[in-house]
Backbone atoms as SQL, in Angstrom:
CREATE TABLE atoms (id INTEGER PRIMARY KEY, chain TEXT, resi INTEGER, resn TEXT, atom TEXT, x REAL, y REAL, z REAL);
INSERT INTO atoms VALUES
  (1, 'A', 1, 'MET', 'N', -46.936, -32.008, -53.129),
  (2, 'A', 1, 'MET', 'CA', -45.850, -32.890, -52.269),
  (3, 'A', 1, 'MET', 'C', -45.935, -34.769, -51.894),
  (4, 'A', 2, 'ASP', 'N', -45.410, -35.041, -51.239),
  (5, 'A', 2, 'ASP', 'CA', -45.604, -36.488, -51.596),
  (6, 'A', 2, 'ASP', 'C', -46.445, -36.744, -49.888),
  (7, 'A', 3, 'ASP', 'N', -47.247, -38.031, -49.640),
  (8, 'A', 3, 'ASP', 'CA', -47.159, -38.605, -48.030),
  (9, 'A', 3, 'ASP', 'C', -46.126, -38.027, -47.018),
  (10, 'A', 4, 'ILE', 'N', -44.946, -39.025, -47.430),
  (11, 'A', 4, 'ILE', 'CA', -43.598, -39.448, -47.082),
  (12, 'A', 4, 'ILE', 'C', -42.790, -37.806, -46.518),
  (13, 'A', 5, 'GLU', 'N', -42.817, -37.206, -47.721),
  (14, 'A', 5, 'GLU', 'CA', -42.291, -35.845, -46.970),
  (15, 'A', 5, 'GLU', 'C', -42.838, -34.783, -47.179),
  (16, 'A', 6, 'LEU', 'N', -44.222, -35.206, -46.873),
  (17, 'A', 6, 'LEU', 'CA', -45.153, -34.225, -45.814),
  (18, 'A', 6, 'LEU', 'C', -44.792, -34.200, -44.236),
  (19, 'A', 7, 'LEU', 'N', -44.065, -36.319, -43.751),
  (20, 'A', 7, 'LEU', 'CA', -44.008, -36.820, -42.923),
  (21, 'A', 7, 'LEU', 'C', -42.722, -36.466, -41.976),
  (22, 'A', 8, 'ARG', 'N', -41.757, -36.416, -43.534),
  (23, 'A', 8, 'ARG', 'CA', -40.716, -35.665, -43.117),
  (24, 'A', 8, 'ARG', 'C', -40.805, -34.288, -42.392),
  (25, 'A', 9, 'VAL', 'N', -41.479, -33.438, -43.592),
  (26, 'A', 9, 'VAL', 'CA', -41.234, -32.357, -42.840),
  (27, 'A', 9, 'VAL', 'C', -42.423, -31.848, -41.440),
  (28, 'A', 10, 'GLN', 'N', -43.118, -32.206, -41.135),
  (29, 'A', 10, 'GLN', 'CA', -44.492, -32.755, -40.290),
  (30, 'A', 10, 'GLN', 'C', -43.136, -32.919, -38.421),
  (31, 'A', 11, 'LEU', 'N', -42.826, -34.541, -38.551),
  (32, 'A', 11, 'LEU', 'CA', -41.166, -34.246, -37.826),
  (33, 'A', 11, 'LEU', 'C', -39.969, -33.585, -37.973),
  (34, 'A', 12, 'ASP', 'N', -39.666, -32.753, -38.831),
  (35, 'A', 12, 'ASP', 'CA', -38.442, -31.782, -38.555),
  (36, 'A', 12, 'ASP', 'C', -39.125, -30.598, -37.351),
  (37, 'A', 13, 'ILE', 'N', -40.533, -30.290, -38.054),
  (38, 'A', 13, 'ILE', 'CA', -41.798, -29.236, -37.044),
  (39, 'A', 13, 'ILE', 'C', -41.311, -30.072, -35.434),
  (40, 'A', 14, 'LEU', 'N', -41.366, -30.746, -35.831),
  (41, 'A', 14, 'LEU', 'CA', -42.079, -31.737, -34.298),
  (42, 'A', 14, 'LEU', 'C', -40.733, -31.663, -33.413),
  (43, 'A', 15, 'LYS', 'N', -39.816, -31.687, -34.029),
  (44, 'A', 15, 'LYS', 'CA', -38.541, -31.857, -33.177),
  (45, 'A', 15, 'LYS', 'C', -37.659, -31.190, -32.739),
  (46, 'A', 16, 'ARG', 'N', -37.657, -29.710, -33.824),
  (47, 'A', 16, 'ARG', 'CA', -37.849, -28.317, -33.262),
  (48, 'A', 16, 'ARG', 'C', -38.620, -28.470, -32.411),
  (49, 'A', 17, 'GLU', 'N', -39.683, -27.853, -32.056),
  (50, 'A', 17, 'GLU', 'CA', -40.956, -27.183, -31.341),
  (51, 'A', 17, 'GLU', 'C', -39.958, -28.272, -29.629),
  (52, 'A', 18, 'HIS', 'N', -39.944, -29.533, -30.275),
  (53, 'A', 18, 'HIS', 'CA', -40.328, -30.570, -28.729),
  (54, 'A', 18, 'HIS', 'C', -38.366, -29.921, -27.496),
  (55, 'A', 19, 'ARG', 'N', -37.148, -29.620, -28.373),
  (56, 'A', 19, 'ARG', 'CA', -36.160, -29.066, -28.525),
  (57, 'A', 19, 'ARG', 'C', -36.330, -27.734, -28.079),
  (58, 'A', 20, 'ASP', 'N', -36.416, -26.913, -28.831),
  (59, 'A', 20, 'ASP', 'CA', -37.407, -25.760, -27.963),
  (60, 'A', 20, 'ASP', 'C', -38.036, -25.019, -26.786),
  (61, 'A', 21, 'LEU', 'N', -38.857, -26.563, -26.454),
  (62, 'A', 21, 'LEU', 'CA', -39.285, -26.220, -25.553),
  (63, 'A', 21, 'LEU', 'C', -38.837, -26.849, -24.010),
  (64, 'A', 22, 'ASP', 'N', -37.555, -28.090, -24.931),
  (65, 'A', 22, 'ASP', 'CA', -36.275, -28.737, -23.643),
  (66, 'A', 22, 'ASP', 'C', -35.952, -27.656, -23.415),
  (67, 'A', 23, 'GLU', 'N', -35.287, -26.922, -23.539),
  (68, 'A', 23, 'GLU', 'CA', -34.626, -25.378, -23.208),
  (69, 'A', 23, 'GLU', 'C', -35.406, -24.611, -22.633),
  (70, 'A', 24, 'ALA', 'N', -36.358, -24.164, -22.855),
  (71, 'A', 24, 'ALA', 'CA', -36.990, -22.837, -22.509),
  (72, 'A', 24, 'ALA', 'C', -37.234, -24.075, -20.693),
  (73, 'A', 25, 'VAL', 'N', -37.709, -24.570, -20.908),
  (74, 'A', 25, 'VAL', 'CA', -37.500, -25.973, -19.498),
  (75, 'A', 25, 'VAL', 'C', -36.084, -26.113, -18.769),
  (76, 'A', 26, 'GLN', 'N', -35.225, -25.786, -19.806),
  (77, 'A', 26, 'GLN', 'CA', -34.040, -25.943, -18.277),
  (78, 'A', 26, 'GLN', 'C', -33.735, -24.332, -17.794),
  (79, 'A', 27, 'ALA', 'N', -33.944, -23.574, -18.810),
  (80, 'A', 27, 'ALA', 'CA', -33.892, -22.019, -18.992),
  (81, 'A', 27, 'ALA', 'C', -34.375, -21.870, -17.506),
  (82, 'A', 28, 'LEU', 'N', -36.035, -22.442, -17.980),
  (83, 'A', 28, 'LEU', 'CA', -36.440, -22.366, -16.918),
  (84, 'A', 28, 'LEU', 'C', -36.518, -22.063, -15.069),
  (85, 'A', 29, 'HIS', 'N', -36.161, -24.014, -15.321),
  (86, 'A', 29, 'HIS', 'CA', -35.171, -24.339, -14.251),
  (87, 'A', 29, 'HIS', 'C', -33.882, -23.854, -13.348),
  (88, 'A', 30, 'ASP', 'N', -32.579, -23.336, -14.058),
  (89, 'A', 30, 'ASP', 'CA', -32.377, -22.666, -14.007),
  (90, 'A', 30, 'ASP', 'C', -32.218, -21.747, -13.465),
  (91, 'A', 31, 'SER', 'N', -32.350, -21.172, -13.916),
  (92, 'A', 31, 'SER', 'CA', -33.313, -19.428, -13.322),
  (93, 'A', 31, 'SER', 'C', -33.822, -19.305, -12.153),
  (94, 'A', 32, 'GLY', 'N', -34.701, -20.173, -12.441),
  (95, 'A', 32, 'GLY', 'CA', -35.447, -20.180, -10.194),
  (96, 'A', 32, 'GLY', 'C', -36.928, -19.573, -10.523),
  (97, 'A', 33, 'ARG', 'N', -36.965, -19.019, -11.830),
  (98, 'A', 33, 'ARG', 'CA', -38.131, -17.670, -11.600),
  (99, 'A', 33, 'ARG', 'C', -39.495, -18.892, -12.094),
  (100, 'A', 34, 'GLY', 'N', -39.276, -20.039, -13.406),
  (101, 'A', 34, 'GLY', 'CA', -40.135, -20.569, -13.251),
  (102, 'A', 34, 'GLY', 'C', -41.066, -22.201, -11.978),
  (103, 'A', 35, 'ASP', 'N', -42.228, -21.199, -11.970),
  (104, 'A', 35, 'ASP', 'CA', -43.244, -21.263, -10.899),
  (105, 'A', 35, 'ASP', 'C', -43.645, -23.609, -11.332),
  (106, 'A', 36, 'LEU', 'N', -43.990, -23.970, -10.589),
  (107, 'A', 36, 'LEU', 'CA', -43.456, -25.177, -10.185),
  (108, 'A', 36, 'LEU', 'C', -45.334, -25.531, -11.832),
  (109, 'A', 37, 'LEU', 'N', -46.085, -25.250, -12.204),
  (110, 'A', 37, 'LEU', 'CA', -47.234, -25.643, -12.719),
  (111, 'A', 37, 'LEU', 'C', -46.930, -25.107, -14.225),
  (112, 'A', 38, 'THR', 'N', -46.094, -24.348, -14.575),
  (113, 'A', 38, 'THR', 'CA', -45.389, -23.992, -15.377),
  (114, 'A', 38, 'THR', 'C', -44.568, -24.900, -16.354),
  (115, 'A', 39, 'LEU', 'N', -43.769, -25.156, -15.083),
  (116, 'A', 39, 'LEU', 'CA', -42.741, -26.439, -16.176),
  (117, 'A', 39, 'LEU', 'C', -43.201, -27.616, -15.904),
  (118, 'A', 40, 'GLN', 'N', -44.430, -28.631, -14.721),
  (119, 'A', 40, 'GLN', 'CA', -45.147, -28.864, -15.841),
  (120, 'A', 40, 'GLN', 'C', -46.517, -28.905, -16.711),
  (121, 'A', 41, 'ARG', 'N', -46.394, -27.936, -17.207),
  (122, 'A', 41, 'ARG', 'CA', -47.328, -28.121, -18.851),
  (123, 'A', 41, 'ARG', 'C', -46.865, -28.411, -20.098),
  (124, 'A', 42, 'LEU', 'N', -45.317, -27.530, -19.368),
  (125, 'A', 42, 'LEU', 'CA', -44.379, -27.286, -21.043),
  (126, 'A', 42, 'LEU', 'C', -43.899, -28.743, -20.657),
  (127, 'A', 43, 'LYS', 'N', -43.376, -29.706, -19.716),
  (128, 'A', 43, 'LYS', 'CA', -42.932, -30.764, -19.413),
  (129, 'A', 43, 'LYS', 'C', -44.388, -32.339, -19.887),
  (130, 'A', 44, 'ARG', 'N', -45.881, -31.458, -20.174),
  (131, 'A', 44, 'ARG', 'CA', -46.839, -31.949, -20.250),
  (132, 'A', 44, 'ARG', 'C', -46.850, -31.986, -22.118),
  (133, 'A', 45, 'LYS', 'N', -46.546, -31.183, -22.539),
  (134, 'A', 45, 'LYS', 'CA', -46.376, -30.807, -24.011),
  (135, 'A', 45, 'LYS', 'C', -45.385, -31.063, -24.441),
  (136, 'A', 46, 'LYS', 'N', -44.272, -31.815, -23.842),
  (137, 'A', 46, 'LYS', 'CA', -42.660, -31.863, -24.557),
  (138, 'A', 46, 'LYS', 'C', -43.016, -33.693, -24.808),
  (139, 'A', 47, 'LEU', 'N', -43.851, -34.362, -24.142),
  (140, 'A', 47, 'LEU', 'CA', -44.353, -35.957, -23.910),
  (141, 'A', 47, 'LEU', 'C', -45.358, -35.572, -24.543),
  (142, 'A', 48, 'GLN', 'N', -46.876, -34.828, -25.539),
  (143, 'A', 48, 'GLN', 'CA', -47.306, -34.879, -26.089),
  (144, 'A', 48, 'GLN', 'C', -46.460, -34.831, -27.692),
  (145, 'A', 49, 'LEU', 'N', -45.725, -34.480, -27.854),
  (146, 'A', 49, 'LEU', 'CA', -44.366, -33.894, -28.532),
  (147, 'A', 49, 'LEU', 'C', -44.501, -34.638, -29.460),
  (148, 'A', 50, 'LYS', 'N', -43.083, -35.708, -27.988),
  (149, 'A', 50, 'LYS', 'CA', -42.806, -37.284, -28.001),
  (150, 'A', 50, 'LYS', 'C', -43.355, -38.038, -28.587),
  (151, 'A', 51, 'ASP', 'N', -44.911, -38.513, -28.136),
  (152, 'A', 51, 'ASP', 'CA', -45.374, -39.454, -28.662),
  (153, 'A', 51, 'ASP', 'C', -45.890, -38.824, -29.964),
  (154, 'A', 52, 'ARG', 'N', -45.997, -37.790, -30.438),
  (155, 'A', 52, 'ARG', 'CA', -46.056, -37.129, -32.009),
  (156, 'A', 52, 'ARG', 'C', -45.430, -37.472, -33.243),
  (157, 'A', 53, 'ILE', 'N', -44.172, -37.342, -32.401),
  (158, 'A', 53, 'ILE', 'CA', -42.732, -38.122, -33.706),
  (159, 'A', 53, 'ILE', 'C', -42.336, -39.029, -33.223),
  (160, 'A', 54, 'ALA', 'N', -43.296, -40.017, -32.229),
  (161, 'A', 54, 'ALA', 'CA', -43.134, -41.844, -32.172),
  (162, 'A', 54, 'ALA', 'C', -43.559, -42.205, -33.151),
  (163, 'A', 55, 'ASP', 'N', -44.898, -41.648, -33.406),
  (164, 'A', 55, 'ASP', 'CA', -45.968, -41.531, -33.651),
  (165, 'A', 55, 'ASP', 'C', -45.591, -41.636, -35.391),
  (166, 'A', 56, 'ILE', 'N', -44.974, -40.692, -36.320),
  (167, 'A', 56, 'ILE', 'CA', -44.800, -40.310, -37.171),
  (168, 'A', 56, 'ILE', 'C', -43.700, -41.063, -37.539),
  (169, 'A', 57, 'GLU', 'N', -42.426, -41.194, -36.878),
  (170, 'A', 57, 'GLU', 'CA', -41.656, -42.328, -37.485),
  (171, 'A', 57, 'GLU', 'C', -42.408, -43.776, -37.698),
  (172, 'A', 58, 'ASP', 'N', -42.550, -43.858, -36.714),
  (173, 'A', 58, 'ASP', 'CA', -43.312, -45.752, -36.673),
  (174, 'A', 58, 'ASP', 'C', -44.315, -45.605, -38.208),
  (175, 'A', 59, 'ARG', 'N', -44.574, -44.102, -38.281),
  (176, 'A', 59, 'ARG', 'CA', -45.157, -43.993, -40.134),
  (177, 'A', 59, 'ARG', 'C', -44.238, -44.701, -41.135),
  (178, 'A', 60, 'LEU', 'N', -42.976, -42.910, -40.955),
  (179, 'A', 60, 'LEU', 'CA', -41.906, -43.552, -41.806),
  (180, 'A', 60, 'LEU', 'C', -41.261, -44.966, -42.185),
  (181, 'A', 61, 'LEU', 'N', -40.697, -45.271, -40.764),
  (182, 'A', 61, 'LEU', 'CA', -40.613, -47.300, -40.360),
  (183, 'A', 61, 'LEU', 'C', -40.836, -48.285, -39.992),
  (184, 'A', 62, 'PRO', 'N', -41.383, -48.073, -40.431),
  (185, 'A', 62, 'PRO', 'CA', -42.687, -48.974, -39.737),
  (186, 'A', 62, 'PRO', 'C', -41.886, -50.569, -39.805),
  (187, 'A', 63, 'ASP', 'N', -42.189, -51.184, -38.928),
  (188, 'A', 63, 'ASP', 'CA', -41.377, -52.124, -37.898),
  (189, 'A', 63, 'ASP', 'C', -41.934, -53.174, -38.858),
  (190, 'A', 64, 'ILE', 'N', -41.093, -53.776, -39.299),
  (191, 'A', 64, 'ILE', 'CA', -40.673, -55.304, -40.255),
  (192, 'A', 64, 'ILE', 'C', -40.111, -56.828, -39.652),
  (193, 'A', 65, 'ILE', 'N', -41.005, -57.361, -39.727),
  (194, 'A', 65, 'ILE', 'CA', -40.461, -58.594, -39.430),
  (195, 'A', 65, 'ILE', 'C', -39.928, -59.949, -39.775),
  (196, 'A', 66, 'ALA', 'N', -38.605, -60.034, -39.969),
  (197, 'A', 66, 'ALA', 'CA', -38.246, -60.929, -41.222),
  (198, 'A', 66, 'ALA', 'C', -38.499, -62.132, -40.225);
């Protein structure tokens, strides 16, 4: 497996994790059972994943100044 394929697999995994966290945050919020600290931690984790996703996407599709 080359580097590009490895990055694509990592990207898919991170996107799935981000989506799962988004659903968890929404479920906790909707149920009203989630405490503020837990929601903040999940949201922080989502932001970290989003940054890692953006980094990998930049590595896969670098900006080319024409």
